[in-house]
Each structure stands twice: as C-alpha cells, then as structure tokens.
PDB file of C-alpha atoms and ligand atoms in Angstrom:
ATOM      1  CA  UNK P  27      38.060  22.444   1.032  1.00 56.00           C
ATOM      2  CA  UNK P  28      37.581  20.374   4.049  1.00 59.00           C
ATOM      3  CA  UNK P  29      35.694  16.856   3.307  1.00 56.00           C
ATOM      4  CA  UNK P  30      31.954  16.855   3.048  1.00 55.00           C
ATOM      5  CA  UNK P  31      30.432  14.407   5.322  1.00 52.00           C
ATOM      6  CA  UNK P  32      28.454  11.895   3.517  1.00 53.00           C
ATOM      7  CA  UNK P  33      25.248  13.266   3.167  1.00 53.00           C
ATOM      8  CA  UNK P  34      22.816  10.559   3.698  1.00 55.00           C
ATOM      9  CA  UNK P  35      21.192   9.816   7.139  1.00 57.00           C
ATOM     10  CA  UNK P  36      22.951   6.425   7.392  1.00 62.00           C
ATOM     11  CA  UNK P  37      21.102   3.223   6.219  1.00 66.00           C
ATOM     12  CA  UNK P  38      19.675   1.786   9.529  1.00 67.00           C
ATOM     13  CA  UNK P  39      18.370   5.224  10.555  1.00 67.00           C
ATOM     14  CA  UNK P  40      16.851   5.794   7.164  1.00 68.00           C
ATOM     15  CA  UNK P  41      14.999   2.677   6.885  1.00 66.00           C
ATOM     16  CA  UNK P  42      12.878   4.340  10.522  1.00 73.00           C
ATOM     17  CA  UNK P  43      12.292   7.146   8.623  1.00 76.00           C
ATOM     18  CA  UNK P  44       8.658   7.904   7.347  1.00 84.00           C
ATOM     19  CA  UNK P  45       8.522   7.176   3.986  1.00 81.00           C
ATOM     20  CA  UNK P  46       7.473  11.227   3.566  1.00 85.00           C
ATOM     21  CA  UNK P  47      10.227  12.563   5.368  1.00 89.00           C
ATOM     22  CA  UNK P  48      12.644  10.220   3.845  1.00 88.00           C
ATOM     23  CA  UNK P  49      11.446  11.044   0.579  1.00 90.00           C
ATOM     24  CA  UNK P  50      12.408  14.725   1.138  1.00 91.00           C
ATOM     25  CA  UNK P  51      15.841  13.582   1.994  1.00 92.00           C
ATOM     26  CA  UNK P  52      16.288  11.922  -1.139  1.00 92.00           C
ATOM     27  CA  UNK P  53      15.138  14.807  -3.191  1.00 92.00           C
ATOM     28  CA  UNK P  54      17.413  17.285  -1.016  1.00 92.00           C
ATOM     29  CA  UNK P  55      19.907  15.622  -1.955  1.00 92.00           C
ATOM     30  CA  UNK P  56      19.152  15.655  -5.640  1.00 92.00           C
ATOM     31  CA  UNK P  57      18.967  18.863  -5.338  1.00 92.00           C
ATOM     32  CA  UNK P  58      22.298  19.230  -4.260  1.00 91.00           C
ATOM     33  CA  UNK P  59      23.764  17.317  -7.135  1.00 90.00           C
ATOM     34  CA  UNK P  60      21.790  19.653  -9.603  1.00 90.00           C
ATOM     35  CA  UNK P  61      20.343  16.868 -10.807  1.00 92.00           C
ATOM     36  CA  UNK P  62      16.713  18.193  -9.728  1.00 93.00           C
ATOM     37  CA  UNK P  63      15.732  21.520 -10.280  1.00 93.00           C
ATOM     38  CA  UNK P  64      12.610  23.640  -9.286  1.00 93.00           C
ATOM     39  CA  UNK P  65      10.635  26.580  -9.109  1.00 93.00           C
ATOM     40  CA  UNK P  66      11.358  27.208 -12.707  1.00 95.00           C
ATOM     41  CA  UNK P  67      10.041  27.474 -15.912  1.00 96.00           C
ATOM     42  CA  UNK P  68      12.479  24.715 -17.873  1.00 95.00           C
ATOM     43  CA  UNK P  69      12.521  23.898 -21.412  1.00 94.00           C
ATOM     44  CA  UNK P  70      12.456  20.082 -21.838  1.00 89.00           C
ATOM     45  CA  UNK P  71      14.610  18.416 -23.981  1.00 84.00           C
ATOM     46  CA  UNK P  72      11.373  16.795 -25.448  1.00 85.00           C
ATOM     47  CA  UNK P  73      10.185  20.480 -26.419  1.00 91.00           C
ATOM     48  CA  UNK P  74       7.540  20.489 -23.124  1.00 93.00           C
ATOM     49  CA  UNK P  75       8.067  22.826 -20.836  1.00 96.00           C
ATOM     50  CA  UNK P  76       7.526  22.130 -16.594  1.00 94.00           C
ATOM     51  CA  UNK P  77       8.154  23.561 -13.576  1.00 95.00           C
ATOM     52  CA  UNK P  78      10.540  21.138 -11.989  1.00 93.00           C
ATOM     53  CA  UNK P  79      13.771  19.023 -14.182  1.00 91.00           C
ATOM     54  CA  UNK P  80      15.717  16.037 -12.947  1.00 90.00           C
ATOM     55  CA  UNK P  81      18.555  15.841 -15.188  1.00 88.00           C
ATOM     56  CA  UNK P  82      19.635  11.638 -15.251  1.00 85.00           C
ATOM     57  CA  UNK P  83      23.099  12.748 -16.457  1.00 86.00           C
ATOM     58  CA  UNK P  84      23.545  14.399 -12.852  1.00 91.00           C
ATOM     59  CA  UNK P  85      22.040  12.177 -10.403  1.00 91.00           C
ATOM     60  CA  UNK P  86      25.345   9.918 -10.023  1.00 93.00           C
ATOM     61  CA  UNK P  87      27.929  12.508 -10.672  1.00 93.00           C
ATOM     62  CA  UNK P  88      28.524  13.136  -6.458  1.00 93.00           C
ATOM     63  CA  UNK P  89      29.610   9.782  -5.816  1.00 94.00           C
ATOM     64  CA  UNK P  90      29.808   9.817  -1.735  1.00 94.00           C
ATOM     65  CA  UNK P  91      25.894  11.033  -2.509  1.00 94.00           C
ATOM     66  CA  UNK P  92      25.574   8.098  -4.539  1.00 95.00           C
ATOM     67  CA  UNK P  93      27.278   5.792  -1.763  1.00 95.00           C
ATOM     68  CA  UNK P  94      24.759   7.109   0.677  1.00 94.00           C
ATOM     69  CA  UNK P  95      21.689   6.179  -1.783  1.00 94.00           C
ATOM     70  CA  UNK P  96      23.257   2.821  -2.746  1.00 96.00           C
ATOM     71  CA  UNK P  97      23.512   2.019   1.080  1.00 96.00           C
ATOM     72  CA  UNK P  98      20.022   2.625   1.714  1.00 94.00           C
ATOM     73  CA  UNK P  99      18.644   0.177  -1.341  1.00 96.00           C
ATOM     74  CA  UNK P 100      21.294  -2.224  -0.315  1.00 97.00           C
ATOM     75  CA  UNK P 101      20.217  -1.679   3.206  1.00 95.00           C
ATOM     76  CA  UNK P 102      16.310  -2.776   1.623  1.00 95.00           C
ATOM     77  CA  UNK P 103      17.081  -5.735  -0.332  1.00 96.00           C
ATOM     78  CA  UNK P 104      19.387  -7.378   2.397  1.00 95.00           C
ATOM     79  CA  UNK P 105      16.447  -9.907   3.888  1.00 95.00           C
ATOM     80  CA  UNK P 106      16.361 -11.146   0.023  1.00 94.00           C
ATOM     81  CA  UNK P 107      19.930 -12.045  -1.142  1.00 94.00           C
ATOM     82  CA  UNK P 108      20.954 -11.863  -4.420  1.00 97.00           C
ATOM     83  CA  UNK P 109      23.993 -12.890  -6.650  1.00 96.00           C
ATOM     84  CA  UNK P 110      23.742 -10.653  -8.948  1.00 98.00           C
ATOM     85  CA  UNK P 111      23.147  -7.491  -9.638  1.00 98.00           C
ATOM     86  CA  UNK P 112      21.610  -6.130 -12.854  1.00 98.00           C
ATOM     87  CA  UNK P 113      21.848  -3.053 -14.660  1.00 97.00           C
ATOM     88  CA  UNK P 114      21.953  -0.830 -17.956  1.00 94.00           C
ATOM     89  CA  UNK P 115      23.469   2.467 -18.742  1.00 90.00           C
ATOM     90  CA  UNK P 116      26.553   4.433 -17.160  1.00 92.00           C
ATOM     91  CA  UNK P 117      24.485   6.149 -14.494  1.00 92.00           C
ATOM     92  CA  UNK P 118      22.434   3.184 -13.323  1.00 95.00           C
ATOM     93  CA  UNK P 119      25.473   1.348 -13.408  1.00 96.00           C
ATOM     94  CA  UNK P 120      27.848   3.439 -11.059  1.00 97.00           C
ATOM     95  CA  UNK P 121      24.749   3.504  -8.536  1.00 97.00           C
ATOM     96  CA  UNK P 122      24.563  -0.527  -9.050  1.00 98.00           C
ATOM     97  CA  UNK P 123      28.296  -0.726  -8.510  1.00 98.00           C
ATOM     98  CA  UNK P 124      27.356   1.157  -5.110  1.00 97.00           C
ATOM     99  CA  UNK P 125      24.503  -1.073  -3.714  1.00 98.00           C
ATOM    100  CA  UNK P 126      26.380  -4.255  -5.231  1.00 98.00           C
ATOM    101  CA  UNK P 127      29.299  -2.953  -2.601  1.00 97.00           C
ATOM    102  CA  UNK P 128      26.801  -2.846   0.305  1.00 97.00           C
ATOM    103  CA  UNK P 129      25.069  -5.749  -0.299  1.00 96.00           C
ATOM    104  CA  UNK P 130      25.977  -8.414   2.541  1.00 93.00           C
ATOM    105  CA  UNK P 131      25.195 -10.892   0.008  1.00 93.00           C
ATOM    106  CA  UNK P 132      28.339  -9.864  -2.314  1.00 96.00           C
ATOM    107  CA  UNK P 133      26.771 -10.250  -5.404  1.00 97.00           C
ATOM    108  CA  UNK P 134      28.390  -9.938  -8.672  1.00 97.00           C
ATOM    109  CA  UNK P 135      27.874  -6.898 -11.060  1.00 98.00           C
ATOM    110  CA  UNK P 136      26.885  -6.492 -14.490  1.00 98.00           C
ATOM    111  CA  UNK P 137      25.372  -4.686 -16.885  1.00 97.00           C
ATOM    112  CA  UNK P 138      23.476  -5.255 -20.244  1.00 97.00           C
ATOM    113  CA  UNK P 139      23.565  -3.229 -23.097  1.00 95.00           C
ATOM    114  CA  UNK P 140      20.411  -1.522 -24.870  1.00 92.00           C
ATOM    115  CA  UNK P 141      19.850  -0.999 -28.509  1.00 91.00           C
ATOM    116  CA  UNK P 142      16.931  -0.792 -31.402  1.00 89.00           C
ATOM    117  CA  UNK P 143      16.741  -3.626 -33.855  1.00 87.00           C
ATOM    118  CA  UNK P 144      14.006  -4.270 -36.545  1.00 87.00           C
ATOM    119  CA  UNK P 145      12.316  -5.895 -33.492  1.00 84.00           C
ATOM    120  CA  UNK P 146      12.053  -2.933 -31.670  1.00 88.00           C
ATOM    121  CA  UNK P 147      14.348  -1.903 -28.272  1.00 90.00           C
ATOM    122  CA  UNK P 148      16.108  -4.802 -27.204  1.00 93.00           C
ATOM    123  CA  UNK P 149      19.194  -5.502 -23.954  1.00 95.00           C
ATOM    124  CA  UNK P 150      21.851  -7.806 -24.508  1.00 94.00           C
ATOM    125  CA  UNK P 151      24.543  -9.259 -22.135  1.00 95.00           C
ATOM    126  CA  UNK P 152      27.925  -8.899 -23.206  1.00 95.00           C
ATOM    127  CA  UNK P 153      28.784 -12.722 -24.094  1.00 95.00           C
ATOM    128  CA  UNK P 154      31.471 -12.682 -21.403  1.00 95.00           C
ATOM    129  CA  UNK P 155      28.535 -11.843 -18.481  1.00 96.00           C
ATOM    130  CA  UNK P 156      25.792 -14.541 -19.751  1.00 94.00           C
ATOM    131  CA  UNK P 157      26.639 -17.294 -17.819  1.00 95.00           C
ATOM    132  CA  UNK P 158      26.301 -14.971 -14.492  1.00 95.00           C
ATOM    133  CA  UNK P 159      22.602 -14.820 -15.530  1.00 95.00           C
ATOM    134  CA  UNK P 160      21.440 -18.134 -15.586  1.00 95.00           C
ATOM    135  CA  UNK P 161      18.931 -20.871 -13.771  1.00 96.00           C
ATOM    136  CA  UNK P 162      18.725 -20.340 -10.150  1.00 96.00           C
ATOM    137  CA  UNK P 163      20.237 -16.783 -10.394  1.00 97.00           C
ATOM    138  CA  UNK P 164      18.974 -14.403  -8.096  1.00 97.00           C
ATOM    139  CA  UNK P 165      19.047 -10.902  -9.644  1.00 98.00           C
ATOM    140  CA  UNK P 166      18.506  -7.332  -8.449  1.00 98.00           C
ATOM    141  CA  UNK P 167      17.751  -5.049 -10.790  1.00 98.00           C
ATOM    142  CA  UNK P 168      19.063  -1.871 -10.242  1.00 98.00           C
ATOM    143  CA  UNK P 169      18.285   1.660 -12.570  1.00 95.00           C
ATOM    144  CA  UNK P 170      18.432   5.338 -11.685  1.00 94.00           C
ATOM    145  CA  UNK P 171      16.001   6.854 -13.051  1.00 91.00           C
ATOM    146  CA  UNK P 172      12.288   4.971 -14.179  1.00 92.00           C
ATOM    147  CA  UNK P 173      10.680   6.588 -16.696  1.00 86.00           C
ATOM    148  CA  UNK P 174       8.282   3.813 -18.821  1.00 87.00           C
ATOM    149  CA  UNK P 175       9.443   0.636 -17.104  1.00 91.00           C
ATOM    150  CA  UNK P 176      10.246  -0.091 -20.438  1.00 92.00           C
ATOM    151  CA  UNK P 177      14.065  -1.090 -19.624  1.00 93.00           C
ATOM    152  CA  UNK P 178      13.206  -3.019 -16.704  1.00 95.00           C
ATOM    153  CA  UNK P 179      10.776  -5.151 -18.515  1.00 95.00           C
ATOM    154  CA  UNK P 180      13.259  -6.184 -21.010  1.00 96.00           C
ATOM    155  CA  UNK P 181      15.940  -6.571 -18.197  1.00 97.00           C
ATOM    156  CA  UNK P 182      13.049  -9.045 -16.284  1.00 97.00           C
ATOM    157  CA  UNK P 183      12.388 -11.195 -19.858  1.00 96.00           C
ATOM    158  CA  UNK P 184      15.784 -11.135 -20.327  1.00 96.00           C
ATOM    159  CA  UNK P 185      16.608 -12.607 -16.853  1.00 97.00           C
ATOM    160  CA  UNK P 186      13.596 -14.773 -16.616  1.00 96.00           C
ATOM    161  CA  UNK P 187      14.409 -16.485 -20.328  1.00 95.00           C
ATOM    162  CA  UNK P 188      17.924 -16.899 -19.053  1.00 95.00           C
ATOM    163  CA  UNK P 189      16.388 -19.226 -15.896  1.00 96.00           C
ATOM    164  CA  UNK P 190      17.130 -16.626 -13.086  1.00 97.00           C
ATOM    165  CA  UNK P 191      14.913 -14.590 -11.045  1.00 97.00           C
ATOM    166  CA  UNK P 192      14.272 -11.248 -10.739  1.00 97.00           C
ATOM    167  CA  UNK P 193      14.648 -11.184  -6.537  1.00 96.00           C
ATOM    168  CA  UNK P 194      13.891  -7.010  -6.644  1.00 96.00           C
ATOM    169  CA  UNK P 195      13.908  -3.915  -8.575  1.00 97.00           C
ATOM    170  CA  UNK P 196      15.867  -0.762  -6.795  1.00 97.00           C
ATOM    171  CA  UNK P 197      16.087   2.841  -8.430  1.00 95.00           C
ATOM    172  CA  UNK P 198      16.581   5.953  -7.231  1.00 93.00           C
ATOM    173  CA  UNK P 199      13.665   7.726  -9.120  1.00 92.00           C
ATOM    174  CA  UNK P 200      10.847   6.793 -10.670  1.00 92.00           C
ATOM    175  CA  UNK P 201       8.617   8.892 -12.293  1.00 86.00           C
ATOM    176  CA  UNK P 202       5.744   6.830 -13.601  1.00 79.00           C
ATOM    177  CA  UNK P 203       4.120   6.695 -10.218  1.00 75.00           C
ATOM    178  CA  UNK P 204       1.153   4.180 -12.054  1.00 80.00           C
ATOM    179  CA  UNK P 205       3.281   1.734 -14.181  1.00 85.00           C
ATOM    180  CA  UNK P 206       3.038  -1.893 -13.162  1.00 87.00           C
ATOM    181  CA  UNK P 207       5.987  -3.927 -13.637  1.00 90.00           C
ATOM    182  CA  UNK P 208       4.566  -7.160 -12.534  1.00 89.00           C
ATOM    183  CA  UNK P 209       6.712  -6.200  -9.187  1.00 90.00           C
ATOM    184  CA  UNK P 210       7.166  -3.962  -6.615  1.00 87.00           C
ATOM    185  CA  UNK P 211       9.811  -1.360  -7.358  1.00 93.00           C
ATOM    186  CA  UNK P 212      11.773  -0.048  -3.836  1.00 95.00           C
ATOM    187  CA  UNK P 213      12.454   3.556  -5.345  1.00 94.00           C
ATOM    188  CA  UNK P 214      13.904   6.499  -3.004  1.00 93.00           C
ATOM    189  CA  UNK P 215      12.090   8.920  -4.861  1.00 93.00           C
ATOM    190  CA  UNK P 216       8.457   8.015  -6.467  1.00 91.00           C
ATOM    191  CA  UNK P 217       7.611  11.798  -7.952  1.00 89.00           C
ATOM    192  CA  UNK P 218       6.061  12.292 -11.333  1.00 88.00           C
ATOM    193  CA  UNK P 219       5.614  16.276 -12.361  1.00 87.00           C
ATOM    194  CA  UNK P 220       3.138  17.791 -15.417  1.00 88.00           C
ATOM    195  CA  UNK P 221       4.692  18.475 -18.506  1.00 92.00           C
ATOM    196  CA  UNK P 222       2.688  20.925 -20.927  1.00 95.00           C
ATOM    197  CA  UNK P 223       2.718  21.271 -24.389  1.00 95.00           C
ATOM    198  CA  UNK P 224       4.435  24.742 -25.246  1.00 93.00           C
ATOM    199  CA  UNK P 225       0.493  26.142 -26.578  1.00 93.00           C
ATOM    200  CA  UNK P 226      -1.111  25.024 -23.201  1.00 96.00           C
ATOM    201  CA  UNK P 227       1.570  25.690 -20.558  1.00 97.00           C
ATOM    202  CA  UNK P 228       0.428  27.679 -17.872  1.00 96.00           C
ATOM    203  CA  UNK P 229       3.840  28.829 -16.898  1.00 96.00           C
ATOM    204  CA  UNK P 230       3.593  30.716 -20.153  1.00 97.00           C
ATOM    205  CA  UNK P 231       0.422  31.953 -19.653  1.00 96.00           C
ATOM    206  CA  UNK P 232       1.559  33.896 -16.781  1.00 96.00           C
ATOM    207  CA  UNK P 233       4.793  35.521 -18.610  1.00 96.00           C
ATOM    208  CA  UNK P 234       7.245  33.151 -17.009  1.00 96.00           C
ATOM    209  CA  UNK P 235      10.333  33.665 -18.732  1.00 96.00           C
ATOM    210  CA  UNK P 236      11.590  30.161 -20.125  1.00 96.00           C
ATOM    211  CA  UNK P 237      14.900  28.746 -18.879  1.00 95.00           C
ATOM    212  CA  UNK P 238      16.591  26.749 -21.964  1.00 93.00           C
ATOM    213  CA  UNK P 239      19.722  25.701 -20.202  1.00 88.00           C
ATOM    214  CA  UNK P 240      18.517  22.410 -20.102  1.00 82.00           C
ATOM    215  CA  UNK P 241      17.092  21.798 -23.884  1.00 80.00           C
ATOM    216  CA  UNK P 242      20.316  21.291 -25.323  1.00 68.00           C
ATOM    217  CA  UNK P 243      20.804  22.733 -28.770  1.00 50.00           C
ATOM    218  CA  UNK P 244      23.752  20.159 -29.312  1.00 48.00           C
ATOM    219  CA  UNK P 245      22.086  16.276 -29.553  1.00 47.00           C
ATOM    220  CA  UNK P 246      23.476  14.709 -26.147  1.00 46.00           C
ATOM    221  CA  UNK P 247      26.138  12.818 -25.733  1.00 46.00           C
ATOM    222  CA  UNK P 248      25.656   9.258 -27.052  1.00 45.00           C
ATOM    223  CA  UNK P 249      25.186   6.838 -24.562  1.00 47.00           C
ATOM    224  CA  UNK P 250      28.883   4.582 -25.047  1.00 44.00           C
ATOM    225  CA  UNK P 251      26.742   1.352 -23.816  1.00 45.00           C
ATOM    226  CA  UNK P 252      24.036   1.846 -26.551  1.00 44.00           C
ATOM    227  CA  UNK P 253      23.871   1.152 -30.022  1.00 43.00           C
ATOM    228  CA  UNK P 254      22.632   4.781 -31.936  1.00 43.00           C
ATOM    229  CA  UNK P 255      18.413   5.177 -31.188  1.00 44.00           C
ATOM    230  CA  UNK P 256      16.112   7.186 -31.822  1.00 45.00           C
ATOM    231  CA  UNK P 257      16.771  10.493 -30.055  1.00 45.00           C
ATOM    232  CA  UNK P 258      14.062  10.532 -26.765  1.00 48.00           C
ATOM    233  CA  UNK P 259      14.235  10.628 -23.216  1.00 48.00           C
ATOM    234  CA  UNK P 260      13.637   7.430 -21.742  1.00 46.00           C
ATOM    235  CA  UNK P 261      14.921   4.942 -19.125  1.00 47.00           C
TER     236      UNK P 261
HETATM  237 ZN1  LIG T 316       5.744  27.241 -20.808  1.00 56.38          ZN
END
C-alpha cells in the first residue's frame, strides 16, 4: 500500500482557516479513523441511543492523523511557552506526546493518573514526575476528548496546589460546548450531539433499526493508568 500523505492541512495553513471550515476538517478526519460515526441510529454504551458516536478509544489509533492534530494545537499554544505538558489516560497521552514534539518550546511530558477514593475522583503524579510540576511551572494541559471538564479541573488544582500554572488547555474534542473551566479551552472540534432516553428517542419512533456495535456487551477494557471506577463514560 503506498504511504498515505498526512492528512492534515499543515499547521500554518490551518491556523487561516475559518474556524467552520477547519472544524469540518477535524471531524473528516475523525471520521476516517472511525472514531466518529453518523447518520445512524447507535446504541450508547450508557444505554441512550443518538444519531452520531465518537468512540475515544479510536480517535488516536491513526497516529500520522494524530501528528497532524498535535501540530495544529502545538502550532496554537506556541506564542505561550510551556515546560510541561500535562495529561491523563493512554489516548490523551499519545496525542500529548504529539503536540509536546511540536512544541518549539520542548517541553517535558507527563501524565497523571486518575482514580476514585472515599473522597471522590482524584489524579495523582507518579512520585517520579512531581517535581516537573512545581512553582513557576508552566503547564499545558492536553486531553482528547472533554466530556464534564471534570478531569481537567482536577488536573488545574492539581497543578495550581503544586505552584505551577496552567499556561492552556488543548483537546481534540469537546463535547460540553457550555462548561466553564475557569479558562479557555483551544479544542479542534467543539460538537455536542442529543442523546435520548431509549422511551423518548425519536430515532425509534420512526422504526430506525438500532446499531449495537458500539454498546459493548463485554465491560471495556480497563483503563491500565486508572485505578478500577465506577463503570461510565467520562473524560
Ligand atoms: Zn432510539
């Protein structure tokens, strides 16, 4: 098979783009990962069913896709260096690993770890990365997909209470379109989609038939960087 050119319009040109136009970029070439779906009638793994699906396992499993994407957050952040960059979970972390490369700043990369404790969801640096967060640290934040925010603000505390500062937050999707983080998230695609409860879906209502490819009988794969949770889809 001959090589795919890398399908990204390059940094420089995408930063011209309209933010419309490069929007539908992105989300072509989501598509083309399988990672986004449409025109369908999916079963969620929650149990609601919608017409479109990005699948967060999928969205970093082309990786000259995910150099492209990296380039262009990298290609964002430049005017505001940072040394290091910030992450949690294997997908958000091999898109980190591909900004962190294109960042003229060379920052350092690392990742925290998420788990539940009796205090509720908590991240954690691995001892050996703390003292790469600490005062005067400049830290991107970088996830793939944005669901609740709820990651990043535990990432933030957990950088702030360490002395650094949160200098950005990239991702490549968010779907919350309303959530305030306190900060202005640089995401490549800002979509959010209805979900319906299976008794009020109108997809059902017309006799769509229901595509369950996506529901997983089998419970998914445990994240290896978290500690068991509660089974939910979440960022
Ligand atoms: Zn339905």
């Amino acid at each position: 098979m001959p090589p795919r050119p890398r399908p990204s319009a390059p940094a420089d040109l995408d930063a011209q783009l309209d933010p419309g136009v490069r929007e539908k970029i992105h989300l072509e070439i989501l598509r083309r990962t399988g990672a986004y779906r449409t025109g369908d009638h999916f079963l969620l793994p929650s149990g609601h069913h919608a017409p479109e699906f990005i699948d967060k396992a999928l969205v970093t499993t082309e990786p000259s896709f995910t150099e492209g994407l990296g380039d262009v957050i990298a290609k964002h952040f430049a005017p505001w260096p940072a040394d290091v960059i910030l992450s949690t979970g294997p997908g958000a972390l091999i898109l980190a690993h591909c900004v962190a490369r294109a960042l003229p700043s060379r920052p350092i990369l690392v990742y925290a770890t998420k788990g539940v404790t009796e205090q509720g969801r908590q991240v954690r640096l691995p001892d050996e990365f703390t003292r790469f967060v600490r005062k005067g640290s400049k830290v991107l934040i970088v996830e793939d997909l944005i669901t609740t925010g709820e990651t990043i603000r535990l990432l933030m505390r957990m950088v702030s209470e360490g002395g650094g500062t949160v200098v950005g937050i990239g991702c490549l999707w968010q779907r919350a379109t309303k959530i305030d983080l306190g900060k202005e998230v640089f995401s490549l695609v800002k979509r959010d989609f209805p979900t319906y409860a299976p008794g009020a879906c109108p997809l059902c209502a017309r006799g769509v038939p229901l595509n369950a490819e996506f529901a997983r009988a089998e419970p998914p794969v445990e994240d290896p960087l978290e500690s068991p949770r509660p089974r939910r889809r979440s960022t």
